[in-house]
Coordinates of C-alpha atoms in Angstrom, one line a residue:
Chain F
M362 CA -10.3 4.8 4.0
P363 CA -9.5 2.8 0.9
H364 CA -11.5 3.5 -2.2
D365 CA -12.1 1.3 -5.2
H366 CA -9.7 2.9 -7.7
H367 CA -7.5 1.7 -10.4
E368 CA -5.1 4.6 -9.9
P369 CA -2.3 4.2 -7.5
L370 CA -3.2 5.2 -3.9
S371 CA -1.2 7.5 -1.7
P372 CA -0.1 6.3 1.8
S373 CA -3.3 7.7 3.2
G374 CA -5.3 5.6 0.8
H375 CA -6.5 8.4 -1.4
P376 CA -6.0 8.7 -5.1
Y377 CA -3.5 11.4 -6.1
R378 CA -4.7 14.5 -7.9
A379 CA -3.3 15.0 -11.3
D380 CA 0.3 16.0 -10.4
D381 CA 3.6 16.3 -12.1
D382 CA 3.4 13.2 -14.2
R383 CA 0.4 14.4 -16.3
D384 CA 0.1 16.9 -19.0
L385 CA 0.7 20.4 -17.9
T386 CA -2.5 22.4 -17.6
Y387 CA -3.0 26.1 -18.2
W388 CA -3.6 26.8 -14.5
Q389 CA -0.5 24.9 -13.5
V390 CA 1.5 27.1 -15.9
M391 CA -0.1 30.1 -14.3
E392 CA 0.9 28.9 -10.8
I393 CA 4.5 28.4 -11.8
A394 CA 4.5 31.9 -13.5
V395 CA 3.0 33.7 -10.6
R396 CA 5.3 32.0 -8.1
E397 CA 8.4 32.7 -10.2
L398 CA 7.5 36.3 -10.9
L399 CA 6.8 37.0 -7.2
I400 CA 10.2 35.4 -6.4
E401 CA 12.0 37.3 -9.1
K402 CA 10.5 40.6 -8.0
G403 CA 11.4 39.9 -4.4
H404 CA 7.9 39.7 -3.0
V405 CA 8.3 36.2 -1.7
S406 CA 11.1 33.7 -1.5
A407 CA 11.2 30.0 -2.5
T408 CA 12.1 29.2 1.1
Q409 CA 9.0 30.9 2.4
I410 CA 6.8 28.9 0.0
Q411 CA 8.4 25.6 1.0
D412 CA 8.2 26.5 4.7
Q413 CA 4.5 27.4 4.4
I414 CA 3.8 24.0 2.7
N415 CA 5.7 22.2 5.5
T416 CA 3.6 24.1 8.1
M417 CA 0.4 23.2 6.3
D418 CA 1.4 19.6 6.0
A419 CA 2.2 19.4 9.7
R420 CA -1.3 20.6 10.7
S421 CA -3.8 17.9 11.3
P422 CA -7.0 17.3 13.3
A423 CA -4.8 16.0 16.1
N424 CA -4.2 19.6 17.1
G425 CA -7.9 20.3 17.5
A426 CA -8.3 17.0 19.2
R427 CA -5.8 18.0 21.9
L428 CA -7.8 21.2 22.4
V429 CA -11.1 19.3 22.9
A430 CA -9.5 16.7 25.2
K431 CA -8.2 19.5 27.4
A432 CA -11.5 21.2 27.5
W433 CA -13.2 17.9 28.5
T434 CA -10.8 17.4 31.4
D435 CA -10.1 21.0 32.6
P436 CA -13.2 23.1 33.4
A437 CA -11.1 26.3 33.7
F438 CA -9.7 25.7 30.2
K439 CA -13.1 24.9 28.8
Y440 CA -14.4 28.2 30.2
A441 CA -11.5 30.1 28.7
L442 CA -12.0 28.3 25.3
I443 CA -15.7 29.3 25.2
E444 CA -14.8 32.8 26.2
D445 CA -12.0 33.3 23.7
A446 CA -11.0 30.3 21.6
S447 CA -8.3 32.2 19.7
Q448 CA -6.5 33.1 23.0
A449 CA -7.1 29.6 24.5
S450 CA -5.6 28.0 21.4
R451 CA -2.6 30.3 21.5
E452 CA -2.0 29.4 25.2
M453 CA -1.8 25.8 24.2
G454 CA 0.9 26.7 21.7
F455 CA -1.1 26.6 18.5
D456 CA -0.2 29.3 15.9
I457 CA -3.6 30.5 14.8
G458 CA -2.5 33.9 13.4
P459 CA -5.0 36.7 13.5
M460 CA -7.9 34.3 13.0
H461 CA -11.0 35.0 15.2
L462 CA -12.0 31.6 16.5
I463 CA -15.2 30.7 18.3
A464 CA -15.7 27.3 20.0
L465 CA -19.2 26.0 20.0
E466 CA -20.2 23.6 22.7
N467 CA -22.4 20.6 21.8
T468 CA -24.6 19.5 24.7
E469 CA -27.3 17.0 25.3
K470 CA -29.8 19.4 23.8
V471 CA -27.9 21.3 21.1
H472 CA -25.8 20.0 18.2
N473 CA -23.8 22.6 16.3
V474 CA -22.5 22.2 12.7
I475 CA -20.2 24.5 10.8
V476 CA -20.2 25.4 7.1
C477 CA -18.8 28.1 4.9
T478 CA -21.5 29.0 2.4
L479 CA -19.3 31.7 0.8
C480 CA -16.2 29.6 0.1
S481 CA -14.2 27.2 2.4
C482 CA -13.4 29.1 5.6
Y483 CA -12.3 26.4 8.1
P484 CA -10.2 26.3 11.3
R485 CA -7.3 25.1 9.2
N486 CA -4.7 26.0 11.8
L487 CA -6.3 23.5 14.1
L488 CA -7.6 20.9 11.7
G489 CA -5.4 21.1 8.6
L490 CA -6.9 21.8 5.2
P491 CA -10.6 21.2 4.8
P492 CA -11.9 17.9 3.3
D493 CA -13.2 18.1 -0.3
W494 CA -16.8 17.7 0.7
Y495 CA -16.6 20.8 3.0
K496 CA -15.7 22.8 -0.1
S497 CA -18.4 21.2 -2.2
R498 CA -21.4 22.9 -3.6
A499 CA -23.7 20.2 -2.1
Y500 CA -22.5 20.7 1.5
R501 CA -22.3 24.5 1.3
S502 CA -25.8 24.8 -0.3
R503 CA -27.7 22.3 1.8
A504 CA -26.2 22.5 5.3
V505 CA -28.0 25.7 6.0
V506 CA -31.5 24.6 4.8
E507 CA -31.7 20.9 5.5
P508 CA -29.0 20.2 8.1
R509 CA -30.7 17.0 9.4
K510 CA -30.8 15.5 6.0
V511 CA -27.2 16.5 5.4
L512 CA -26.2 15.0 8.8
S513 CA -28.0 11.8 7.9
E514 CA -25.7 11.5 4.9
F515 CA -22.8 11.4 7.3
G516 CA -24.6 8.7 9.3
L517 CA -25.9 11.0 12.1
E518 CA -29.6 10.9 13.1
F519 CA -30.8 13.2 15.8
N520 CA -33.9 13.1 17.8
Q521 CA -36.2 16.1 17.0
K522 CA -35.8 17.3 20.6
I523 CA -32.2 18.0 19.9
Q524 CA -31.8 21.4 18.4
I525 CA -29.4 21.6 15.3
R526 CA -27.6 24.9 15.0
V527 CA -25.7 25.7 11.8
H528 CA -23.0 28.3 11.9
D529 CA -21.8 30.0 8.7
S530 CA -18.1 30.8 8.9
T531 CA -16.5 33.9 7.4
A532 CA -13.0 34.9 6.3
D533 CA -12.5 36.6 9.6
M534 CA -14.4 34.4 12.0
R535 CA -14.2 30.7 12.1
Y536 CA -15.7 28.0 14.3
I537 CA -14.6 24.8 15.9
I538 CA -17.0 22.4 17.6
L539 CA -16.4 21.3 21.1
P540 CA -18.2 17.9 20.8
Y541 CA -20.3 16.5 23.6
Q542 CA -18.2 14.1 25.6
P543 CA -19.4 10.5 25.4
A544 CA -20.4 9.2 28.8
E545 CA -18.3 6.1 28.4
S546 CA -15.1 8.2 28.0
V547 CA -15.5 10.1 31.3
G548 CA -12.5 9.5 33.6
L549 CA -10.0 8.9 30.8
S550 CA -6.8 10.9 30.6
E551 CA -6.5 13.9 28.4
A552 CA -4.1 12.0 26.1
E553 CA -6.5 9.0 25.8
L554 CA -9.5 11.3 25.2
A555 CA -7.7 13.1 22.3
N556 CA -7.9 9.8 20.4
W557 CA -11.7 9.9 20.7
V558 CA -12.0 13.2 18.9
T559 CA -12.4 12.9 15.2
R560 CA -12.0 15.7 12.6
D561 CA -15.7 15.3 11.7
S562 CA -16.8 15.7 15.3
M563 CA -15.1 19.1 15.4
I564 CA -17.0 20.1 12.2
G565 CA -20.2 18.8 13.7
V566 CA -20.8 16.1 11.1
G567 CA -19.5 13.3 13.3
L568 CA -19.4 12.3 17.0
P569 CA -16.5 11.3 19.1
R570 CA -15.9 7.6 19.2
P571 CA -13.5 5.1 20.9
P572 CA -10.2 4.8 19.1
A573 CA -10.1 1.9 16.6
Chain J
M249 CA -25.0 29.1 -3.0
G250 CA -26.1 28.8 0.7
G251 CA -29.7 27.6 0.6
D252 CA -29.7 26.6 -3.0
P253 CA -30.9 23.1 -4.0
A254 CA -28.0 20.7 -4.6
G255 CA -27.2 17.0 -4.8
K256 CA -26.0 14.4 -2.3
I257 CA -22.7 15.0 -0.5
D258 CA -19.8 13.3 -2.2
H259 CA -17.4 11.9 0.4
E260 CA -14.6 11.2 -2.0
Q261 CA -11.3 12.7 -0.8
H262 CA -8.2 13.5 -2.8
D263 CA -4.7 14.3 -1.6
F264 CA -3.5 17.7 -2.6
A265 CA -1.1 17.9 -5.5
L266 CA 2.1 19.9 -5.1
W267 CA 0.9 22.6 -7.4
E268 CA -2.3 23.0 -5.3
K269 CA -0.3 23.3 -2.1
R270 CA 1.8 25.9 -3.8
V271 CA -1.3 27.9 -4.7
D272 CA -2.4 27.7 -1.1
A273 CA 1.0 28.8 0.1
L274 CA 1.0 31.7 -2.4
L275 CA -2.2 33.1 -1.0
V276 CA -1.0 32.9 2.6
I277 CA 2.4 34.5 1.8
S278 CA 1.1 37.2 -0.6
S279 CA -1.5 38.0 2.1
S280 CA 1.0 38.4 4.8
A281 CA 3.1 40.5 2.4
G282 CA 0.2 42.8 2.2
L283 CA -0.4 42.2 -1.5
M284 CA -3.9 40.8 -1.1
N285 CA -6.3 39.3 1.4
T286 CA -9.2 36.9 1.7
D287 CA -11.7 39.6 0.6
S288 CA -9.8 40.4 -2.5
L289 CA -9.4 36.7 -3.3
R290 CA -13.1 36.3 -2.9
R291 CA -14.0 39.4 -4.9
V292 CA -12.4 37.9 -8.0
L293 CA -13.8 34.5 -7.4
E294 CA -17.3 35.9 -7.2
D295 CA -16.8 37.9 -10.4
M296 CA -16.0 34.7 -12.2
G297 CA -19.7 33.7 -12.2
E298 CA -21.5 30.4 -12.1
E299 CA -20.1 28.8 -15.2
T300 CA -16.5 29.1 -14.0
Y301 CA -17.5 27.5 -10.7
E302 CA -18.7 24.4 -12.7
N303 CA -15.7 24.3 -15.0
M304 CA -12.7 25.0 -12.8
S305 CA -11.4 23.2 -9.8
Y306 CA -11.0 24.8 -6.4
Y307 CA -7.3 25.7 -6.7
E308 CA -7.7 26.6 -10.4
R309 CA -10.1 29.3 -9.3
W310 CA -7.7 30.4 -6.6
I311 CA -4.6 30.8 -8.8
S312 CA -6.7 32.7 -11.3
S313 CA -7.8 35.1 -8.5
I314 CA -4.3 35.4 -7.0
C315 CA -2.9 36.2 -10.5
Q316 CA -5.6 38.8 -11.1
N317 CA -4.9 40.4 -7.7
M318 CA -1.1 40.5 -8.3
I319 CA -1.7 42.3 -11.6
E320 CA -4.0 44.8 -10.0
V321 CA -1.5 45.7 -7.2
G322 CA 1.2 45.9 -9.8
A323 CA 3.3 43.0 -8.5
F324 CA 3.9 42.1 -12.2
S325 CA 2.4 43.2 -15.5
T326 CA 0.2 41.2 -17.9
L327 CA 3.0 41.3 -20.4
E328 CA 5.5 39.8 -17.9
L329 CA 2.9 37.2 -17.1
A330 CA 2.4 36.2 -20.7
T331 CA 6.1 36.1 -21.4
K332 CA 6.7 34.0 -18.4
M333 CA 3.9 31.6 -19.2
E334 CA 5.3 31.0 -22.7
I335 CA 8.8 30.3 -21.3
I336 CA 7.3 27.8 -18.8
K337 CA 5.3 26.0 -21.5
S338 CA 8.4 25.5 -23.5
R339 CA 10.2 23.8 -20.7
G340 CA 8.3 20.5 -21.0
A341 CA 5.0 18.7 -21.2
T342 CA 4.5 17.9 -17.5
Y343 CA 4.3 19.9 -14.3
G344 CA 7.5 18.3 -13.1
D345 CA 9.4 19.3 -16.2
A346 CA 8.0 22.8 -16.3
S347 CA 8.4 23.7 -12.6

């Protein structure tokens, strides 16, 4: 989404963070120092670091969307996902490491939302790195006490009859939301459905919607 | 933090800078090398206190914690760190020059 900025925007329409064309900060010096010392001491290699960045860059909410679309179209897979989301994700070919993942199903009556009040735990293997707001003090503080108000700031208003459940992630246990499938999308193919699944719908602060 | 009063959600999004991605990668790799883990990352973050949370950015806090962890496990010494940081600063005025 484009923002009103005077700084140059990246291809995704976001301003760049201060990077390698600004004055060097103390913490950037520390990053370079830690990295070089770990390489010199043989704890890590430069290739490992670059490979990890490439892996991270390749992850996007499209991975999670494929998982959700499959769950919407394949009841056996959905059952397996709810039973053991880590294993079901691995069976779809996603590298999720040792992470313990739980899929939470949104229904007509229950809407689930995820947060990490301690830091920023997030199903990053399936969704990529968390958005800035997910890591913000405002979201982390308020999501657990006034979720309806927080959701309204994302444009979501729920009837009082719908129960809102907030799930607090930990380092060892993370959640992904299985959004409630919109009625008008029933019957579409798995590939078409994946385009309905947004990142925010898998965090619980959005709903699936027709592709633009 | 969970449950505390706080302001409106800011939806502004930034792309990650290279140095931030490298910090992230350093945590993942040093964790898989058995030098630290998420709990040890968080222990140092929590020791930093409220003020640090306000004054440092997300990945600034992370590199500070990773660095502290590496010193604690003996991956390098404080003297080696200080020497290395001086050398890096002398390379140039920008991240691009220094890295």
